[in-house]
mmCIF file with all atom_site columns, C-alpha atoms in Angstrom:
data_model
loop_
_atom_site.group_PDB
_atom_site.id
_atom_site.type_symbol
_atom_site.label_atom_id
_atom_site.label_alt_id
_atom_site.label_comp_id
_atom_site.label_asym_id
_atom_site.label_entity_id
_atom_site.label_seq_id
_atom_site.pdbx_PDB_ins_code
_atom_site.Cartn_x
_atom_site.Cartn_y
_atom_site.Cartn_z
_atom_site.occupancy
_atom_site.B_iso_or_equiv
_atom_site.pdbx_formal_charge
_atom_site.auth_seq_id
_atom_site.auth_comp_id
_atom_site.auth_asym_id
_atom_site.auth_atom_id
_atom_site.pdbx_PDB_model_num
ATOM 1   C CA . UNK A 1 1   ? 45.770  37.019 34.944 1.00 45.00 ? 29  UNK A CA 1
ATOM 2   C CA . UNK A 1 2   ? 47.349  34.486 32.550 1.00 44.00 ? 30  UNK A CA 1
ATOM 3   C CA . UNK A 1 3   ? 45.272  31.639 34.113 1.00 44.00 ? 31  UNK A CA 1
ATOM 4   C CA . UNK A 1 4   ? 41.982  33.511 33.548 1.00 40.00 ? 32  UNK A CA 1
ATOM 5   C CA . UNK A 1 5   ? 42.932  34.449 29.975 1.00 40.00 ? 33  UNK A CA 1
ATOM 6   C CA . UNK A 1 6   ? 44.047  30.883 29.127 1.00 42.00 ? 34  UNK A CA 1
ATOM 7   C CA . UNK A 1 7   ? 40.824  29.538 30.671 1.00 40.00 ? 35  UNK A CA 1
ATOM 8   C CA . UNK A 1 8   ? 38.744  31.742 28.369 1.00 39.00 ? 36  UNK A CA 1
ATOM 9   C CA . UNK A 1 9   ? 40.848  30.711 25.380 1.00 41.00 ? 37  UNK A CA 1
ATOM 10  C CA . UNK A 1 10  ? 40.321  27.032 26.258 1.00 42.00 ? 38  UNK A CA 1
ATOM 11  C CA . UNK A 1 11  ? 36.531  27.502 26.652 1.00 37.00 ? 39  UNK A CA 1
ATOM 12  C CA . UNK A 1 12  ? 36.365  29.391 23.360 1.00 40.00 ? 40  UNK A CA 1
ATOM 13  C CA . UNK A 1 13  ? 38.259  26.619 21.574 1.00 40.00 ? 41  UNK A CA 1
ATOM 14  C CA . UNK A 1 14  ? 35.960  23.937 23.020 1.00 40.00 ? 42  UNK A CA 1
ATOM 15  C CA . UNK A 1 15  ? 32.876  25.927 22.023 1.00 40.00 ? 43  UNK A CA 1
ATOM 16  C CA . UNK A 1 16  ? 34.163  26.382 18.471 1.00 42.00 ? 44  UNK A CA 1
ATOM 17  C CA . UNK A 1 17  ? 35.223  22.761 17.982 1.00 44.00 ? 45  UNK A CA 1
ATOM 18  C CA . UNK A 1 18  ? 32.217  20.973 19.470 1.00 43.00 ? 46  UNK A CA 1
ATOM 19  C CA . UNK A 1 19  ? 29.041  20.967 17.375 1.00 46.00 ? 47  UNK A CA 1
ATOM 20  C CA . UNK A 1 20  ? 26.254  23.096 18.738 1.00 44.00 ? 48  UNK A CA 1
ATOM 21  C CA . UNK A 1 21  ? 22.850  21.558 19.546 1.00 44.00 ? 49  UNK A CA 1
ATOM 22  C CA . UNK A 1 22  ? 21.345  23.586 16.692 1.00 44.00 ? 50  UNK A CA 1
ATOM 23  C CA . UNK A 1 23  ? 23.779  22.057 14.213 1.00 44.00 ? 51  UNK A CA 1
ATOM 24  C CA . UNK A 1 24  ? 23.200  18.574 15.562 1.00 46.00 ? 52  UNK A CA 1
ATOM 25  C CA . UNK A 1 25  ? 19.430  19.005 15.285 1.00 51.00 ? 53  UNK A CA 1
ATOM 26  C CA . UNK A 1 26  ? 19.741  20.049 11.644 1.00 56.00 ? 54  UNK A CA 1
ATOM 27  C CA . UNK A 1 27  ? 21.472  16.865 10.532 1.00 63.00 ? 55  UNK A CA 1
ATOM 28  C CA . UNK A 1 28  ? 19.062  14.263 9.216  1.00 65.00 ? 56  UNK A CA 1
ATOM 29  C CA . UNK A 1 29  ? 18.849  11.453 6.735  1.00 65.00 ? 57  UNK A CA 1
ATOM 30  C CA . UNK A 1 30  ? 16.836  12.410 3.675  1.00 60.00 ? 58  UNK A CA 1
ATOM 31  C CA . UNK A 1 31  ? 13.585  10.504 3.463  1.00 59.00 ? 59  UNK A CA 1
ATOM 32  C CA . UNK A 1 32  ? 13.620  9.237  7.029  1.00 65.00 ? 60  UNK A CA 1
ATOM 33  C CA . UNK A 1 33  ? 14.375  11.727 9.783  1.00 67.00 ? 61  UNK A CA 1
ATOM 34  C CA . UNK A 1 34  ? 14.155  15.099 8.018  1.00 74.00 ? 62  UNK A CA 1
ATOM 35  C CA . UNK A 1 35  ? 11.187  17.267 8.914  1.00 70.00 ? 63  UNK A CA 1
ATOM 36  C CA . UNK A 1 36  ? 8.864   18.074 6.024  1.00 68.00 ? 64  UNK A CA 1
ATOM 37  C CA . UNK A 1 37  ? 9.522   21.403 4.298  1.00 70.00 ? 65  UNK A CA 1
ATOM 38  C CA . UNK A 1 38  ? 7.158   24.220 5.321  1.00 73.00 ? 66  UNK A CA 1
ATOM 39  C CA . UNK A 1 39  ? 4.000   24.538 3.265  1.00 77.00 ? 67  UNK A CA 1
ATOM 40  C CA . UNK A 1 40  ? 4.313   27.217 0.628  1.00 79.00 ? 68  UNK A CA 1
ATOM 41  C CA . UNK A 1 41  ? 2.683   28.132 -2.663 1.00 80.00 ? 69  UNK A CA 1
ATOM 42  C CA . UNK A 1 42  ? 4.042   30.225 -5.501 1.00 79.00 ? 70  UNK A CA 1
ATOM 43  C CA . UNK A 1 43  ? 3.234   33.884 -4.770 1.00 83.00 ? 71  UNK A CA 1
ATOM 44  C CA . UNK A 1 44  ? 0.718   35.447 -7.151 1.00 82.00 ? 72  UNK A CA 1
ATOM 45  C CA . UNK A 1 45  ? -0.661  32.208 -8.575 1.00 83.00 ? 73  UNK A CA 1
ATOM 46  C CA . UNK A 1 46  ? -4.213  30.972 -8.106 1.00 85.00 ? 74  UNK A CA 1
ATOM 47  C CA . UNK A 1 47  ? -4.600  28.298 -5.424 1.00 84.00 ? 75  UNK A CA 1
ATOM 48  C CA . UNK A 1 48  ? -7.442  25.774 -5.287 1.00 87.00 ? 76  UNK A CA 1
ATOM 49  C CA . UNK A 1 49  ? -8.566  25.036 -1.732 1.00 88.00 ? 77  UNK A CA 1
ATOM 50  C CA . UNK A 1 50  ? -10.425 21.903 -0.653 1.00 92.00 ? 78  UNK A CA 1
ATOM 51  C CA . UNK A 1 51  ? -11.888 21.724 2.855  1.00 94.00 ? 79  UNK A CA 1
ATOM 52  C CA . UNK A 1 52  ? -12.893 18.317 4.231  1.00 95.00 ? 80  UNK A CA 1
ATOM 53  C CA . UNK A 1 53  ? -14.901 17.856 7.431  1.00 96.00 ? 81  UNK A CA 1
ATOM 54  C CA . UNK A 1 54  ? -13.254 14.905 9.217  1.00 95.00 ? 82  UNK A CA 1
ATOM 55  C CA . UNK A 1 55  ? -15.328 15.398 12.392 1.00 94.00 ? 83  UNK A CA 1
ATOM 56  C CA . UNK A 1 56  ? -18.478 13.478 13.386 1.00 94.00 ? 84  UNK A CA 1
ATOM 57  C CA . UNK A 1 57  ? -20.441 16.747 13.578 1.00 93.00 ? 85  UNK A CA 1
ATOM 58  C CA . UNK A 1 58  ? -21.485 19.514 11.140 1.00 95.00 ? 86  UNK A CA 1
ATOM 59  C CA . UNK A 1 59  ? -19.085 22.469 11.058 1.00 94.00 ? 87  UNK A CA 1
ATOM 60  C CA . UNK A 1 60  ? -19.108 25.879 9.412  1.00 95.00 ? 88  UNK A CA 1
ATOM 61  C CA . UNK A 1 61  ? -16.448 27.415 7.188  1.00 94.00 ? 89  UNK A CA 1
ATOM 62  C CA . UNK A 1 62  ? -16.127 30.873 5.656  1.00 93.00 ? 90  UNK A CA 1
ATOM 63  C CA . UNK A 1 63  ? -13.663 32.293 3.168  1.00 89.00 ? 91  UNK A CA 1
ATOM 64  C CA . UNK A 1 64  ? -13.281 35.844 4.464  1.00 87.00 ? 92  UNK A CA 1
ATOM 65  C CA . UNK A 1 65  ? -14.302 38.589 2.043  1.00 82.00 ? 93  UNK A CA 1
ATOM 66  C CA . UNK A 1 66  ? -15.470 36.009 -0.521 1.00 82.00 ? 94  UNK A CA 1
ATOM 67  C CA . UNK A 1 67  ? -18.238 33.788 0.862  1.00 85.00 ? 95  UNK A CA 1
ATOM 68  C CA . UNK A 1 68  ? -20.696 33.725 3.691  1.00 89.00 ? 96  UNK A CA 1
ATOM 69  C CA . UNK A 1 69  ? -20.702 30.916 6.258  1.00 92.00 ? 97  UNK A CA 1
ATOM 70  C CA . UNK A 1 70  ? -21.193 27.452 4.722  1.00 92.00 ? 98  UNK A CA 1
ATOM 71  C CA . UNK A 1 71  ? -22.120 24.235 6.541  1.00 93.00 ? 99  UNK A CA 1
ATOM 72  C CA . UNK A 1 72  ? -20.072 21.107 5.963  1.00 95.00 ? 100 UNK A CA 1
ATOM 73  C CA . UNK A 1 73  ? -21.505 17.812 7.147  1.00 96.00 ? 101 UNK A CA 1
ATOM 74  C CA . UNK A 1 74  ? -19.248 14.983 8.386  1.00 96.00 ? 102 UNK A CA 1
ATOM 75  C CA . UNK A 1 75  ? -17.152 13.621 5.510  1.00 95.00 ? 103 UNK A CA 1
ATOM 76  C CA . UNK A 1 76  ? -18.289 16.376 3.145  1.00 94.00 ? 104 UNK A CA 1
ATOM 77  C CA . UNK A 1 77  ? -15.861 18.275 0.900  1.00 92.00 ? 105 UNK A CA 1
ATOM 78  C CA . UNK A 1 78  ? -16.448 21.992 0.370  1.00 90.00 ? 106 UNK A CA 1
ATOM 79  C CA . UNK A 1 79  ? -17.395 23.436 -2.969 1.00 80.00 ? 107 UNK A CA 1
ATOM 80  C CA . UNK A 1 80  ? -14.233 24.644 -4.673 1.00 75.00 ? 108 UNK A CA 1
ATOM 81  C CA . UNK A 1 81  ? -12.661 27.681 -3.076 1.00 79.00 ? 109 UNK A CA 1
ATOM 82  C CA . UNK A 1 82  ? -9.958  29.725 -4.751 1.00 81.00 ? 110 UNK A CA 1
ATOM 83  C CA . UNK A 1 83  ? -7.480  32.218 -3.446 1.00 76.00 ? 111 UNK A CA 1
ATOM 84  C CA . UNK A 1 84  ? -4.109  33.719 -4.107 1.00 73.00 ? 112 UNK A CA 1
ATOM 85  C CA . UNK A 1 85  ? -1.298  35.359 -2.232 1.00 69.00 ? 113 UNK A CA 1
ATOM 86  C CA . UNK A 1 86  ? -2.090  38.821 -3.581 1.00 69.00 ? 114 UNK A CA 1
ATOM 87  C CA . UNK A 1 87  ? -5.380  39.069 -1.694 1.00 75.00 ? 115 UNK A CA 1
ATOM 88  C CA . UNK A 1 88  ? -4.161  36.970 1.271  1.00 78.00 ? 116 UNK A CA 1
ATOM 89  C CA . UNK A 1 89  ? -6.656  34.088 1.292  1.00 84.00 ? 117 UNK A CA 1
ATOM 90  C CA . UNK A 1 90  ? -8.185  33.533 4.735  1.00 89.00 ? 118 UNK A CA 1
ATOM 91  C CA . UNK A 1 91  ? -10.490 30.712 5.807  1.00 91.00 ? 119 UNK A CA 1
ATOM 92  C CA . UNK A 1 92  ? -12.104 30.448 9.220  1.00 93.00 ? 120 UNK A CA 1
ATOM 93  C CA . UNK A 1 93  ? -13.834 27.362 10.591 1.00 93.00 ? 121 UNK A CA 1
ATOM 94  C CA . UNK A 1 94  ? -15.869 26.617 13.686 1.00 93.00 ? 122 UNK A CA 1
ATOM 95  C CA . UNK A 1 95  ? -18.409 24.298 15.247 1.00 91.00 ? 123 UNK A CA 1
ATOM 96  C CA . UNK A 1 96  ? -21.625 26.160 16.205 1.00 88.00 ? 124 UNK A CA 1
ATOM 97  C CA . UNK A 1 97  ? -21.673 24.875 19.814 1.00 86.00 ? 125 UNK A CA 1
ATOM 98  C CA . UNK A 1 98  ? -18.012 25.819 20.360 1.00 87.00 ? 126 UNK A CA 1
ATOM 99  C CA . UNK A 1 99  ? -16.315 22.416 20.315 1.00 88.00 ? 127 UNK A CA 1
ATOM 100 C CA . UNK A 1 100 ? -12.564 22.342 19.776 1.00 90.00 ? 128 UNK A CA 1
ATOM 101 C CA . UNK A 1 101 ? -11.344 21.830 16.209 1.00 92.00 ? 129 UNK A CA 1
ATOM 102 C CA . UNK A 1 102 ? -8.013  21.964 14.433 1.00 89.00 ? 130 UNK A CA 1
ATOM 103 C CA . UNK A 1 103 ? -6.830  21.929 10.837 1.00 92.00 ? 131 UNK A CA 1
ATOM 104 C CA . UNK A 1 104 ? -4.400  19.618 9.106  1.00 91.00 ? 132 UNK A CA 1
ATOM 105 C CA . UNK A 1 105 ? -3.166  21.394 5.958  1.00 91.00 ? 133 UNK A CA 1
ATOM 106 C CA . UNK A 1 106 ? -1.195  19.725 3.183  1.00 89.00 ? 134 UNK A CA 1
ATOM 107 C CA . UNK A 1 107 ? -0.516  20.035 -0.534 1.00 87.00 ? 135 UNK A CA 1
ATOM 108 C CA . UNK A 1 108 ? -1.511  17.045 -2.687 1.00 87.00 ? 136 UNK A CA 1
ATOM 109 C CA . UNK A 1 109 ? -0.428  19.113 -5.729 1.00 84.00 ? 137 UNK A CA 1
ATOM 110 C CA . UNK A 1 110 ? 1.688   22.249 -6.158 1.00 80.00 ? 138 UNK A CA 1
ATOM 111 C CA . UNK A 1 111 ? -1.127  24.846 -6.286 1.00 81.00 ? 139 UNK A CA 1
ATOM 112 C CA . UNK A 1 112 ? -3.711  22.890 -4.287 1.00 86.00 ? 140 UNK A CA 1
ATOM 113 C CA . UNK A 1 113 ? -4.245  23.162 -0.548 1.00 88.00 ? 141 UNK A CA 1
ATOM 114 C CA . UNK A 1 114 ? -6.245  20.502 1.235  1.00 92.00 ? 142 UNK A CA 1
ATOM 115 C CA . UNK A 1 115 ? -7.540  21.486 4.667  1.00 93.00 ? 143 UNK A CA 1
ATOM 116 C CA . UNK A 1 116 ? -8.854  18.675 6.835  1.00 95.00 ? 144 UNK A CA 1
ATOM 117 C CA . UNK A 1 117 ? -10.875 19.851 9.826  1.00 94.00 ? 145 UNK A CA 1
ATOM 118 C CA . UNK A 1 118 ? -10.468 17.416 12.716 1.00 93.00 ? 146 UNK A CA 1
ATOM 119 C CA . UNK A 1 119 ? -11.944 17.192 16.214 1.00 92.00 ? 147 UNK A CA 1
ATOM 120 C CA . UNK A 1 120 ? -9.753  18.286 19.110 1.00 87.00 ? 148 UNK A CA 1
ATOM 121 C CA . UNK A 1 121 ? -7.269  21.091 19.311 1.00 76.00 ? 149 UNK A CA 1
ATOM 122 C CA . UNK A 1 122 ? -6.336  23.421 22.128 1.00 73.00 ? 150 UNK A CA 1
ATOM 123 C CA . UNK A 1 123 ? -8.663  26.393 21.787 1.00 67.00 ? 151 UNK A CA 1
ATOM 124 C CA . UNK A 1 124 ? -12.440 26.502 21.768 1.00 71.00 ? 152 UNK A CA 1
ATOM 125 C CA . UNK A 1 125 ? -14.068 28.726 19.170 1.00 75.00 ? 153 UNK A CA 1
ATOM 126 C CA . UNK A 1 126 ? -12.851 29.259 15.656 1.00 80.00 ? 154 UNK A CA 1
ATOM 127 C CA . UNK A 1 127 ? -9.687  28.322 13.813 1.00 89.00 ? 155 UNK A CA 1
ATOM 128 C CA . UNK A 1 128 ? -8.171  29.841 10.696 1.00 90.00 ? 156 UNK A CA 1
ATOM 129 C CA . UNK A 1 129 ? -5.909  29.131 7.763  1.00 89.00 ? 157 UNK A CA 1
ATOM 130 C CA . UNK A 1 130 ? -4.134  32.137 6.282  1.00 88.00 ? 158 UNK A CA 1
ATOM 131 C CA . UNK A 1 131 ? -2.217  32.317 3.008  1.00 85.00 ? 159 UNK A CA 1
ATOM 132 C CA . UNK A 1 132 ? 0.413   35.081 3.228  1.00 85.00 ? 160 UNK A CA 1
ATOM 133 C CA . UNK A 1 133 ? 1.455   37.260 0.308  1.00 84.00 ? 161 UNK A CA 1
ATOM 134 C CA . UNK A 1 134 ? 4.891   35.542 0.275  1.00 86.00 ? 162 UNK A CA 1
ATOM 135 C CA . UNK A 1 135 ? 3.263   32.120 -0.219 1.00 84.00 ? 163 UNK A CA 1
ATOM 136 C CA . UNK A 1 136 ? 3.670   30.822 3.336  1.00 87.00 ? 164 UNK A CA 1
ATOM 137 C CA . UNK A 1 137 ? 0.685   29.244 5.065  1.00 86.00 ? 165 UNK A CA 1
ATOM 138 C CA . UNK A 1 138 ? -0.275  29.858 8.702  1.00 87.00 ? 166 UNK A CA 1
ATOM 139 C CA . UNK A 1 139 ? -2.714  27.731 10.685 1.00 87.00 ? 167 UNK A CA 1
ATOM 140 C CA . UNK A 1 140 ? -4.269  29.193 13.822 1.00 84.00 ? 168 UNK A CA 1
#
């Protein structure tokens, strides 16, 4: 019985003293190996949204509950769209013949979202960008 108990004590001590993979993965050097912080806007504030078609084909975009479908030609930037976290801004995008697309979303300024629509992706049909009421941004 003592051997089993001391074995468990030894395993527990090793587990406590050696860094876990999760802790090792979290260590990074600022500016070089750290992942970028998640995209987030300040809840409740107005957000300007710019959509850029970076594909070689015309696409369609629609801000749900605010606009109808709009065409964007290759290289074209959408007319200004606005949203906020209170009404949960949602934008869908698609290519009329069903080609695969994906969105690259980034923040050039604090309350500005830039959505670049690019060819490729994993799913045919439409994609979406959703601004949650807590300020987080989801891309589908």
